[in-house]
Coordinates of C-alpha atoms in Angstrom, one line a residue:
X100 CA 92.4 12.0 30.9
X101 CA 95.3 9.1 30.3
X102 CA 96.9 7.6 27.7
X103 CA 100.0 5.1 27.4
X104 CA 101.5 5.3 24.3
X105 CA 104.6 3.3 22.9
X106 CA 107.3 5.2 21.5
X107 CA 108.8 3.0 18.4
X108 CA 111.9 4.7 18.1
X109 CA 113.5 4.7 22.3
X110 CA 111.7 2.0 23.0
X111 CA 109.9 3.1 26.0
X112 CA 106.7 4.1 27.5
X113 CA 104.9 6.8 27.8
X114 CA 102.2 7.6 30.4
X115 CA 100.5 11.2 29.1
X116 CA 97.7 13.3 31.2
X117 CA 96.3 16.0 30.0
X118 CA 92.4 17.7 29.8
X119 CA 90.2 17.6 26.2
X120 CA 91.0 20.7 24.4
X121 CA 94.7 20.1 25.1
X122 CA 96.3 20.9 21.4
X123 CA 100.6 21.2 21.9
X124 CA 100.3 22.8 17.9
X125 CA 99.1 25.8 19.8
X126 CA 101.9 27.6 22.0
X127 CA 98.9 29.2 24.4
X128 CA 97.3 25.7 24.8
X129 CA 97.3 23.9 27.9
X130 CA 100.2 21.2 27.9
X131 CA 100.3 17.8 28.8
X132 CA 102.5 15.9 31.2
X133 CA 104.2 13.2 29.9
X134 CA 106.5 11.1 31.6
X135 CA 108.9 8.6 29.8
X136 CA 109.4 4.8 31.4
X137 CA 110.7 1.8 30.9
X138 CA 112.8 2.6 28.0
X139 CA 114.6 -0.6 26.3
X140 CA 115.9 0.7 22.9
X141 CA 114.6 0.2 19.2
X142 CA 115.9 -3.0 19.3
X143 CA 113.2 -3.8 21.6
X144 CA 110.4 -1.8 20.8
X145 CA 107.0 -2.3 22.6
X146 CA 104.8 -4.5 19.6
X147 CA 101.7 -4.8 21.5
X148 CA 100.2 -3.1 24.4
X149 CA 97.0 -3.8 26.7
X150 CA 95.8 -3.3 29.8
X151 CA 95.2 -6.4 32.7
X152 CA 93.3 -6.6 35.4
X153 CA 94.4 -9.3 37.9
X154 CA 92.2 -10.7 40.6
X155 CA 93.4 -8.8 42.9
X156 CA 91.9 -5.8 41.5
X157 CA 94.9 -3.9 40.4
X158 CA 95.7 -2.8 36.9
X159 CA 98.8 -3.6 35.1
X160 CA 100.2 -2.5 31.4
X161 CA 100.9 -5.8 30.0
X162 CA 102.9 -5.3 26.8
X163 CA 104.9 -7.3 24.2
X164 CA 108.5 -5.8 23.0
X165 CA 110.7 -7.2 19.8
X166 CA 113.4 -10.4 20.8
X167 CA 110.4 -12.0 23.2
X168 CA 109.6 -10.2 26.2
X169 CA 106.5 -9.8 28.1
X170 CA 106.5 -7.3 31.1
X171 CA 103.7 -6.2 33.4
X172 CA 104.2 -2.2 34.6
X173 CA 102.3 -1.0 37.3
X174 CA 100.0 1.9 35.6
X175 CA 100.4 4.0 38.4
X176 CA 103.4 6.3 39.0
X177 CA 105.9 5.3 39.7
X178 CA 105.4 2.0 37.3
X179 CA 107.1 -0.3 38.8
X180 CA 108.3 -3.4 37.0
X181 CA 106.2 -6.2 38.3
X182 CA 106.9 -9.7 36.2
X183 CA 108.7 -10.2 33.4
X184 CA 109.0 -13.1 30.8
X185 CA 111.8 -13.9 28.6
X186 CA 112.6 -16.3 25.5
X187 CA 108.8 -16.3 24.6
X188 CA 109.3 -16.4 21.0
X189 CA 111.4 -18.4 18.8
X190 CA 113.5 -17.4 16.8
X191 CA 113.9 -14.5 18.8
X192 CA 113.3 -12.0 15.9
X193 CA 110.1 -13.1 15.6
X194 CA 107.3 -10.7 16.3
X195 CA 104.1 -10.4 18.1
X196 CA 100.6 -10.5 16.6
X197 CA 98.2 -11.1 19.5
X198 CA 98.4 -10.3 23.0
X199 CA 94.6 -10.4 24.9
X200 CA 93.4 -10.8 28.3
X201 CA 90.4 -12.5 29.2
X202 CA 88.8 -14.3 31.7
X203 CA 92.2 -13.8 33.5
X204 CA 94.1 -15.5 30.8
X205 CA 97.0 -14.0 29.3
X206 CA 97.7 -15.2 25.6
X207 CA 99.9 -14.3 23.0
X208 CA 100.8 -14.8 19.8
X209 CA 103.7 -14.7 17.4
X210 CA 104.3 -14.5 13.4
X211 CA 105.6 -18.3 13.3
X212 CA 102.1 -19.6 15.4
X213 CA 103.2 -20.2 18.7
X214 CA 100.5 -19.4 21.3
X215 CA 101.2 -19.3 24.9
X216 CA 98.2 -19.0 27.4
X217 CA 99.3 -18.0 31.0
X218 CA 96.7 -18.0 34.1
X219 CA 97.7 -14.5 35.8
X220 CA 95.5 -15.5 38.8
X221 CA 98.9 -17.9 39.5
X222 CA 101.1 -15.6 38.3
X223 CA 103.8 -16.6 41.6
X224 CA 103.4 -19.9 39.7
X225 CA 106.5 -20.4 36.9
X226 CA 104.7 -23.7 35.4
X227 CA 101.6 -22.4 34.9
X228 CA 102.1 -21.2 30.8
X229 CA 101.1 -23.8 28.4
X230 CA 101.5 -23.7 24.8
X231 CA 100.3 -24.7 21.7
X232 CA 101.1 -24.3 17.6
X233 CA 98.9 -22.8 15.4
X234 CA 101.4 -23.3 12.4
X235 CA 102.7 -20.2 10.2
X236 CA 102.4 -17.4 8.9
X237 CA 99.7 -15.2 10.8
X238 CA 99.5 -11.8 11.0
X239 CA 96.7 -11.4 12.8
X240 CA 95.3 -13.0 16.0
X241 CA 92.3 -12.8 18.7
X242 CA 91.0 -14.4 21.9
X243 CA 87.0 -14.2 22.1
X244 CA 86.0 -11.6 24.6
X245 CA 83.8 -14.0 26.9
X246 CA 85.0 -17.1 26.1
X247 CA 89.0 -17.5 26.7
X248 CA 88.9 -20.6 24.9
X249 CA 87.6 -19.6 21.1
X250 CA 90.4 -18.3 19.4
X251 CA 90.7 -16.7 15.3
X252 CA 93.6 -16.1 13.6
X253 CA 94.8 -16.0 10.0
X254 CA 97.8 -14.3 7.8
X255 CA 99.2 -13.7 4.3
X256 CA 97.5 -16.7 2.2
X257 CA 95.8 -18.0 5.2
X258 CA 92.1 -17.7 5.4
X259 CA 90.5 -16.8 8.6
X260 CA 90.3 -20.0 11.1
X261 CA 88.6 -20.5 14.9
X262 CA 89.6 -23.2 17.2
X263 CA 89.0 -23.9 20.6
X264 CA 91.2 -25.3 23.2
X265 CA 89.9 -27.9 24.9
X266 CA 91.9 -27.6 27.9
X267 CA 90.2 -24.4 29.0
X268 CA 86.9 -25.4 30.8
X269 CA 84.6 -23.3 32.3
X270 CA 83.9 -23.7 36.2
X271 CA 80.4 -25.6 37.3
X272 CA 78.5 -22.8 39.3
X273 CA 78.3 -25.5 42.4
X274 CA 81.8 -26.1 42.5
X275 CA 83.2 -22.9 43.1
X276 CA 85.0 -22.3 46.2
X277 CA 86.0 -19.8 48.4
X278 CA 89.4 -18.4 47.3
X279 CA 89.7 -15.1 46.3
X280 CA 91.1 -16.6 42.2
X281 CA 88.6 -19.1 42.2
X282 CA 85.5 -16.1 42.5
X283 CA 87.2 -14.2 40.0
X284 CA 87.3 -16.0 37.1
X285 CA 84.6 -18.8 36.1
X286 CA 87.6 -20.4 33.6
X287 CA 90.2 -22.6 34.5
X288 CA 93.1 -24.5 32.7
X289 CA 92.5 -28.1 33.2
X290 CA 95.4 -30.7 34.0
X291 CA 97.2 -31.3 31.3
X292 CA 98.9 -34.8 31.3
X293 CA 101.5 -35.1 28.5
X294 CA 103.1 -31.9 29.7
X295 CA 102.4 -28.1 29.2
X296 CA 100.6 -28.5 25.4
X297 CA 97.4 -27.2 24.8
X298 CA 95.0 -29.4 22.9
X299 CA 93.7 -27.5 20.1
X300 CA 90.6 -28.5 17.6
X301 CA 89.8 -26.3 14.7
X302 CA 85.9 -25.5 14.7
X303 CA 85.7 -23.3 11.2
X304 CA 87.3 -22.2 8.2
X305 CA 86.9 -19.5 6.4
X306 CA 86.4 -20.0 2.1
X307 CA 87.7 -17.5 -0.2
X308 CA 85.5 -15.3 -2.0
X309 CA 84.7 -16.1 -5.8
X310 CA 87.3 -15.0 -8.7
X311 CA 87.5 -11.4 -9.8
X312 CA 86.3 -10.3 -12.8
X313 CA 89.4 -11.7 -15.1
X314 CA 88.7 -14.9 -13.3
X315 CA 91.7 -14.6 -11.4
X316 CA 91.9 -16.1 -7.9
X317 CA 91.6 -13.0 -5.1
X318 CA 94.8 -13.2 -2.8
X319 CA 94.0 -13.3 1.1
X320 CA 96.4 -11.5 3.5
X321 CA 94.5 -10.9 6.9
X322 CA 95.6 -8.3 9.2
X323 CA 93.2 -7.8 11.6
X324 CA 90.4 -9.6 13.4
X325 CA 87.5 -8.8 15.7
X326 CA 84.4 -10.3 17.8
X327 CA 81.1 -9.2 16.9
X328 CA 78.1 -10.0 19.0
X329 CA 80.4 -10.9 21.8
X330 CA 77.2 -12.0 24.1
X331 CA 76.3 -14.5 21.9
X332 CA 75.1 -17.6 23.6
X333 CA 76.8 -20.2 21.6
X334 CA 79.9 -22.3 21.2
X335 CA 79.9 -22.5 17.1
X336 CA 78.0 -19.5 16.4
X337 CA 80.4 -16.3 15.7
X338 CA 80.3 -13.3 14.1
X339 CA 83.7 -11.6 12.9
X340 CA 84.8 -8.9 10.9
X341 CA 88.4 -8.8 9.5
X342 CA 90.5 -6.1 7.6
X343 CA 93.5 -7.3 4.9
X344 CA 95.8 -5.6 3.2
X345 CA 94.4 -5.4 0.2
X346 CA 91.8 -2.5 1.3
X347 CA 88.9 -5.6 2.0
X348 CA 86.6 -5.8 5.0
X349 CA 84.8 -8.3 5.9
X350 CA 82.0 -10.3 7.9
X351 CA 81.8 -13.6 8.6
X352 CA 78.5 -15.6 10.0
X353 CA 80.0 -19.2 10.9
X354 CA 76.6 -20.5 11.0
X355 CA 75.1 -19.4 7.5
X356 CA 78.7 -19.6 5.4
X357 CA 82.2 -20.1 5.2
X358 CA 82.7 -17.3 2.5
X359 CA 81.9 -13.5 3.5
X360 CA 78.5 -12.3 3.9
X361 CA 79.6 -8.6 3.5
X362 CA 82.7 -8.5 0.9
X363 CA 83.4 -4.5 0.3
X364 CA 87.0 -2.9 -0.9
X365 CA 87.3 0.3 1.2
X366 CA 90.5 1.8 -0.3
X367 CA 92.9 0.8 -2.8
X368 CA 95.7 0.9 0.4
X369 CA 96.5 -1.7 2.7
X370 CA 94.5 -2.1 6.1
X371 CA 96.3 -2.2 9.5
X372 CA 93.7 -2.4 12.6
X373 CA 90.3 -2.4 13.4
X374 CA 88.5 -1.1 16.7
X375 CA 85.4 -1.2 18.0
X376 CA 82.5 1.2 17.6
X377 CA 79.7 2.0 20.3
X378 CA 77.1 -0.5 18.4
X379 CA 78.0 -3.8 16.6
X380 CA 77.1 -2.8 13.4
X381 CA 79.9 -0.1 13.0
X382 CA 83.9 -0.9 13.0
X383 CA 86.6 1.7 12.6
X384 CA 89.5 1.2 10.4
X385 CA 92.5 2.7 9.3
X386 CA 95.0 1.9 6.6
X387 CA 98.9 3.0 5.4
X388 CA 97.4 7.0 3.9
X389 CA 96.6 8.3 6.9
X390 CA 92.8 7.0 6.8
X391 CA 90.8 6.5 9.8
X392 CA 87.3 6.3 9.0
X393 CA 84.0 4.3 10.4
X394 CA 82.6 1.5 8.5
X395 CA 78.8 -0.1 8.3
X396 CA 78.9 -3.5 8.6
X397 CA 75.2 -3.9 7.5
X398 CA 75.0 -2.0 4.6
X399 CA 78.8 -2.2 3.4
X400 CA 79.4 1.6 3.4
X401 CA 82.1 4.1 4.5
X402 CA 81.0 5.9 7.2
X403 CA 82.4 9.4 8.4
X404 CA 86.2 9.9 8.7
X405 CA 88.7 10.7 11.9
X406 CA 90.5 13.4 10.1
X407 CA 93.9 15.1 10.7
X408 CA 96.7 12.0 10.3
X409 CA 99.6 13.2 8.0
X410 CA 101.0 9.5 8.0
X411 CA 100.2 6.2 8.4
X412 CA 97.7 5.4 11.4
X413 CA 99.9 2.3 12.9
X414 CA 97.2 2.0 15.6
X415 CA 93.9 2.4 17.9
X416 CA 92.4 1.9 20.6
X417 CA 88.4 2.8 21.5
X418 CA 87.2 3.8 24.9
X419 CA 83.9 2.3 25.6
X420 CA 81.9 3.3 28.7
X421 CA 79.4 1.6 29.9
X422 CA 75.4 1.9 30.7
X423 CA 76.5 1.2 34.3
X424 CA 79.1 3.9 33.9
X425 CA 81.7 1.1 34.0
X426 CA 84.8 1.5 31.5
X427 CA 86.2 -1.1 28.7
X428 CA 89.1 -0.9 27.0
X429 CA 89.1 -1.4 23.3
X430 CA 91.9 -4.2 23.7
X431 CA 89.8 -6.1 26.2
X432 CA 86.3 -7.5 26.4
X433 CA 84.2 -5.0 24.3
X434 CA 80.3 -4.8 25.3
X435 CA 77.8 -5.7 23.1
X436 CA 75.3 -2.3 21.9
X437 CA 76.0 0.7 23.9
X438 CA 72.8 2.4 23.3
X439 CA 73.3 5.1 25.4
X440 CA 76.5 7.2 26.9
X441 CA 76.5 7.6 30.3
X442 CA 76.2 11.5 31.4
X443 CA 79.8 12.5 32.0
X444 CA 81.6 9.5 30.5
X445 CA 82.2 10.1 26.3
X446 CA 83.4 7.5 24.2
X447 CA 86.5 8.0 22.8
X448 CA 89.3 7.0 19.9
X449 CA 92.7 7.3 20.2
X450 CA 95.2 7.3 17.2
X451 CA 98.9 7.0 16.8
X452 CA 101.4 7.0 13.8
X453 CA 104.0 7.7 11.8
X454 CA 103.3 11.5 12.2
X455 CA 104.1 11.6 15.9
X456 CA 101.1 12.7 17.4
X457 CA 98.4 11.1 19.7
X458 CA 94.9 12.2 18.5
X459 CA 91.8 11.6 20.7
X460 CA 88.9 11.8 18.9
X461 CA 84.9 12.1 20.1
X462 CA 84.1 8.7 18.8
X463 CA 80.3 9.8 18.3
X464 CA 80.8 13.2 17.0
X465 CA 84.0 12.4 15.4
X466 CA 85.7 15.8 16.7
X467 CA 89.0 16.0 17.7
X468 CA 88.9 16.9 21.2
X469 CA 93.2 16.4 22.3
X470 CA 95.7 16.2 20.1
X471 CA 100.1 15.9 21.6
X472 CA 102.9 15.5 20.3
X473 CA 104.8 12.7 21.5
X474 CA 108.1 13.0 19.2
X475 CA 108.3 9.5 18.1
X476 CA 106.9 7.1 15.9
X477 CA 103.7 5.4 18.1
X478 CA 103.5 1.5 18.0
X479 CA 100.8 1.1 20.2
X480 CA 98.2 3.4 22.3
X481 CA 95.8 2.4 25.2
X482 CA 93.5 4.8 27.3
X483 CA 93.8 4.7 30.6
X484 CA 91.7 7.0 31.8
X485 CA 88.8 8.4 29.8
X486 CA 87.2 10.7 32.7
X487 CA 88.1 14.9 31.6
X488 CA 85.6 18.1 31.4
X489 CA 84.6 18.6 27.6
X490 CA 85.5 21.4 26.4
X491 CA 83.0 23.9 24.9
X492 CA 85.0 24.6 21.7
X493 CA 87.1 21.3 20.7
X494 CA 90.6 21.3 19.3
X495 CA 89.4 20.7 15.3
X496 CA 91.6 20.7 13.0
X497 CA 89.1 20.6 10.2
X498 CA 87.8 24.1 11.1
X499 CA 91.2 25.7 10.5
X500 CA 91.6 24.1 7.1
X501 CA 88.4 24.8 5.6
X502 CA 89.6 28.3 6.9
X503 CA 92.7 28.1 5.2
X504 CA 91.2 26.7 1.9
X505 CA 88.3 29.3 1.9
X506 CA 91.2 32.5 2.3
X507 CA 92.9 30.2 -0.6
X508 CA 90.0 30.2 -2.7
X509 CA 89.1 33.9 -2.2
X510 CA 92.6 34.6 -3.1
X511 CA 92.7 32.2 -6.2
X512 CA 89.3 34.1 -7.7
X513 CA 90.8 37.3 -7.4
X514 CA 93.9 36.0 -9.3
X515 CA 91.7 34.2 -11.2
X516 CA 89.4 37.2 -12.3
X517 CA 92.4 39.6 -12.9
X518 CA 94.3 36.5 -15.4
X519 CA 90.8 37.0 -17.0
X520 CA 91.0 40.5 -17.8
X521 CA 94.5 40.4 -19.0
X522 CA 94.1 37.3 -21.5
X523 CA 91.1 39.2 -22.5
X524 CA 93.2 42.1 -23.6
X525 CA 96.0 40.2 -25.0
X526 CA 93.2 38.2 -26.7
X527 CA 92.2 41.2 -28.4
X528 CA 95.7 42.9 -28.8
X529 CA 96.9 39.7 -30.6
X530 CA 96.9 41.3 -34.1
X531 CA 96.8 38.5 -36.1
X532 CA 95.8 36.0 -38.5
X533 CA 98.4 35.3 -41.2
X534 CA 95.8 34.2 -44.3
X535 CA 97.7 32.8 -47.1
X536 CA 96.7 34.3 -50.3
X537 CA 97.9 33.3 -54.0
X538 CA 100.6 36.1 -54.3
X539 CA 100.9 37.8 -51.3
X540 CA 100.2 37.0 -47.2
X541 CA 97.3 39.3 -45.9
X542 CA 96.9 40.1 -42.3
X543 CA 93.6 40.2 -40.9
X544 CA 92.5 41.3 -37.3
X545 CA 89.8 39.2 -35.5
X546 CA 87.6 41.2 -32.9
X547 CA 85.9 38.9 -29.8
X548 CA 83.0 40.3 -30.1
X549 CA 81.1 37.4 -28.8
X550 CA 83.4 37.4 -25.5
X551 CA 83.0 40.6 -25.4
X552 CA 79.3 41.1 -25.2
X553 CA 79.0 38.9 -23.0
X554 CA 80.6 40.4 -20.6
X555 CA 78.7 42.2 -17.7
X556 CA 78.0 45.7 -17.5
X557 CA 81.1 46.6 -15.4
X558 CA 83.5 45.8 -18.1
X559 CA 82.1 48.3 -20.6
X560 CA 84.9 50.5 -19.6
X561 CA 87.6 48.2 -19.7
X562 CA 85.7 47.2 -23.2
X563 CA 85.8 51.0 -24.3
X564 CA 89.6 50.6 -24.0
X565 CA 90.3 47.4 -25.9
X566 CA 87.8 49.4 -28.8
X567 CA 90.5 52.5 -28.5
X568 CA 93.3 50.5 -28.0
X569 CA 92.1 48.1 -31.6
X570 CA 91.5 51.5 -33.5
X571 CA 95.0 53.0 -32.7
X572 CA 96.0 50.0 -33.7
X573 CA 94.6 49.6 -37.1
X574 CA 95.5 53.0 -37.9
X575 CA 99.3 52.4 -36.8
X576 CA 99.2 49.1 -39.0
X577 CA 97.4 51.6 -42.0
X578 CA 100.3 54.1 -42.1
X579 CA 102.9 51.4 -42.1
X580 CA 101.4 49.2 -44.8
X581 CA 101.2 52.8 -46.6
X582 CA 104.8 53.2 -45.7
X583 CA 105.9 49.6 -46.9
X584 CA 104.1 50.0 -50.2
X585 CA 105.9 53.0 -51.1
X586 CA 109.1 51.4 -50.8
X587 CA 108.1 48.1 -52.4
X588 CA 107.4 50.6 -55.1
X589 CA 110.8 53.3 -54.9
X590 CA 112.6 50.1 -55.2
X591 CA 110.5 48.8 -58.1
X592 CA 111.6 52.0 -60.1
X593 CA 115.2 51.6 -58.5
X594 CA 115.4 48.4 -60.1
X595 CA 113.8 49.1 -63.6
X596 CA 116.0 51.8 -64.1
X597 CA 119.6 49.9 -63.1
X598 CA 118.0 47.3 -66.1
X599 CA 117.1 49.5 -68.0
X600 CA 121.5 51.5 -68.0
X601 CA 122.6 47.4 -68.1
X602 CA 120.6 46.8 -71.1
X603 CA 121.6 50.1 -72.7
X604 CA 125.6 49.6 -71.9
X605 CA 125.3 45.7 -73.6
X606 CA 124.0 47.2 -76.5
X607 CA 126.6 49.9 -76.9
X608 CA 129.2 47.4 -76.6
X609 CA 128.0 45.0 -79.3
X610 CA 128.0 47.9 -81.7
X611 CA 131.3 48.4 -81.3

């Protein structure tokens, strides 16, 4: 299989092939090959990442890097650069949110709300990006799957919003014509006659949900968004579901309600992405503690998790294939209800973080089946390529720990079972109980013979030796008591008679 991943720290790109079972933790493992493009330095690290397919036919890595750049690689080797865009955000620190492909429309979107749509069936053309503003801040930001002109975004105090653009009109069936752009693509950007703005009309807004229990307003910080139901028929009906960094996801039905028909807290960490799952009512998720995990949108319930992440999961992407054994990437138009997996073709997660490593990840099954280490900190993943033989024994990293903690746990109940036996004898060793008398302390032994009985039947001889052990002990504590009286008493007499020769010299000298 491929995978492109974008390494945070140089930079650059990575474009990684390797088989399922491929696990570079093991030194006998097959290893990948990974070769390293396009590198631009952390100062322009790759923010967003996608895959476009122009109407040519040919597939190009479409990605969005830090100061306002867009670039289009080829994705085969060599990967050649094959456009690039400059100055497309302003100021120029601002960052990406959004970058889709649909319909052969290329939009993005930046913190401060600018959106720029771009028809790549023109793409000779250097006039042919309009823009509009959505206003600030967003954080999060997607294009509809079918329909290039719906659009949701929302951000940090900014409840969840879909607008269309009214310049993007779909093409009559009878007026198509016989250009190779014009079969291709059934949407077209209209004239625009006060320039290259985009008119823009808001079609819902979100509510937010009721107070919490201290009657305190709930704080909204979206920062994700996805299309559910994608093959609905409808221009104001949607179904969405959103993440926010406040561990919330939720689902919105813009014809019933503008609050959330599903409202559920998931984790008490922040949220990052969502992905698709091979049926509508699923999502995956994963947040900032190295959490990747399914999640029922119908009944509001965790599902099963993606373990192995030792960091924070900075991003996803599914691999979908299709009952016509046709492929979708999880950044581009996702099909509605895969209700069965083509024979050959698995559907597939990929994961990338702060720990370094690309996981792949049996999306059904939830087994890791590749896991590589890349050697920097991944800011975006895409797979490529989801074709590879499945192995019969999958790299699981789940199997070796529960091996791990079982060898722990035998060795913890031997330690545990031999700590037993000594604070057993100590327990009984422990002489004693100091009981505070009117004149004098006496010492008193306590027995456990309660403990003691209840032990099973292969302690009797390790009972047999506490019994010895006590009654060489009582007798040793006998003769010294013995021994301590008769010098309590020697000194008694001691000290009588040196009163008694004081008492006799006083008198002596008073009768002289």
């Amino acid at each position: 299989m491929k995978v492109l991943v974008a390494a945070e720290d140089s930079g650059s790109l990575k474009d990684i092939s390797f088989p399922f079972g491929t696990n570079t933790s093991v030194q006998q493992s097959t290893q990948p090959t990974i070769t390293t493009f396009a590198s631009a330095g952390r100062s322009s690290y790759v923010q967003r990442m996608i895959i476009a397919k122009l109407n040519t036919g040919k597939e190009y890595i479409c990605i969005a890097r830090k100061g306002g750049i867009i670039q289009l690689y080829d994705v085969n080797p060599p990967h050649a650069l094959f456009v690039e865009w400059k100055d497309m955000t302003h100021p120029p620190d601002d960052a990406f949110v959004g970058l889709e492909y649909v319909e052969g429309k290329l939009s993005s979107c930046t913190a401060t709300g600018k959106l720029i749509m771009r028809d790549l069936h023109s793409i000779s053309d250097s006039t042919n990006d309009y823009y509009t503003l959505l206003g600030e801040p967003i954080n999060a930001f997607r294009v509809h799957p079918r329909q290039p002109n719906i659009i949701a975004y929302g951000g940090k105090e900014r409840e969840l919003e879909i607008s269309v653009i009214e310049n993007i009109c779909r093409r009559e069936s009878d007026s198509t014509t016989d250009s190779e752009s014009d079969q291709s693509s059934s949407w077209y950007i209209a004239a625009i006659p006060t320039g290259r703005t985009l008119s823009r009309r808001k079609l819902w807004k979100a509510k937010n949900v009721k107070n919490d229990e201290l009657d305190l307003r709930v704080p909204v910080w979206i920062s994700d968004i996805r299309f559910l139901d994608v093959n609905r028929n409808s221009d104001t009906d949607f179904r969405l579901a959103i993440s926010t960094r406040f561990g919330h996801v939720r689902v919105y039905e813009t014809k019933y309600s503008r609050k959330p028909i599903v409202n559920v807290e998931v984790g008490d960490h922040p949220l990052i992405a969502l992905s698709p799952c091979i049926n509508d009512h699923e999502i995956i998720y994963c947040d900032t503690n190295s959490t990747t995990a399914r999640f029922n949108l119908i009944n509001g319930r965790k599902g099963g998790h993606y373990s192995g992440a030792a960091g924070s999961v900075l991003c996803l992407d599914s691999f979908l294939p299709q009952q016509d054994g046709a492929m979708i990437e999880g950044n581009e138009d996702v099909a509605s209800s895969v209700a069965r997996v083509p024979s050959g073709d698995v559907p597939l997660l990929a994961t990338g973080g702060l720990d370094r490593f690309l996981r792949i990840y049996n999306l059904q099954t939830r087994e890791l089946v590749a896991k590589v280490f890349v050697g920097a900190k991944l800011s975006a993943v895409c797979i490529v390529d989801g074709n590879s033989t499945v192995p019969s024994e999958p790299v699981s990293e789940r199997e070796s720990d529960e091996e791990d903690d079982g060898e722990a746990v035998d060795s913890d109940r031997v330690k545990s079972e031999g700590e037993r036996k000594r604070r057993k004898r100590l327990s009984t060793e422990e002489v004693l109980t100091d009981e505070v008398g009117s004149k004098d302390k006496r010492k008193k032994r306590v027995r456990l013979h309660n403990e003691l009985a209840s032990e099973d039947e292969d302690d009797d001889d390790d009972a047999d030796d506490v019994w010895n052990l006590l009654d060489a002990e009582e007798e040793e504590f006998r003769v010294k008591k013995e021994e301590d009286e008769d010098k309590v008493a020697s000194s008694s007499s001691a000290t009588q008679s040196s009163l008694r020769r004081r008492k006799h010299g006083s008198g002596s000298a008073t009768s002289r």
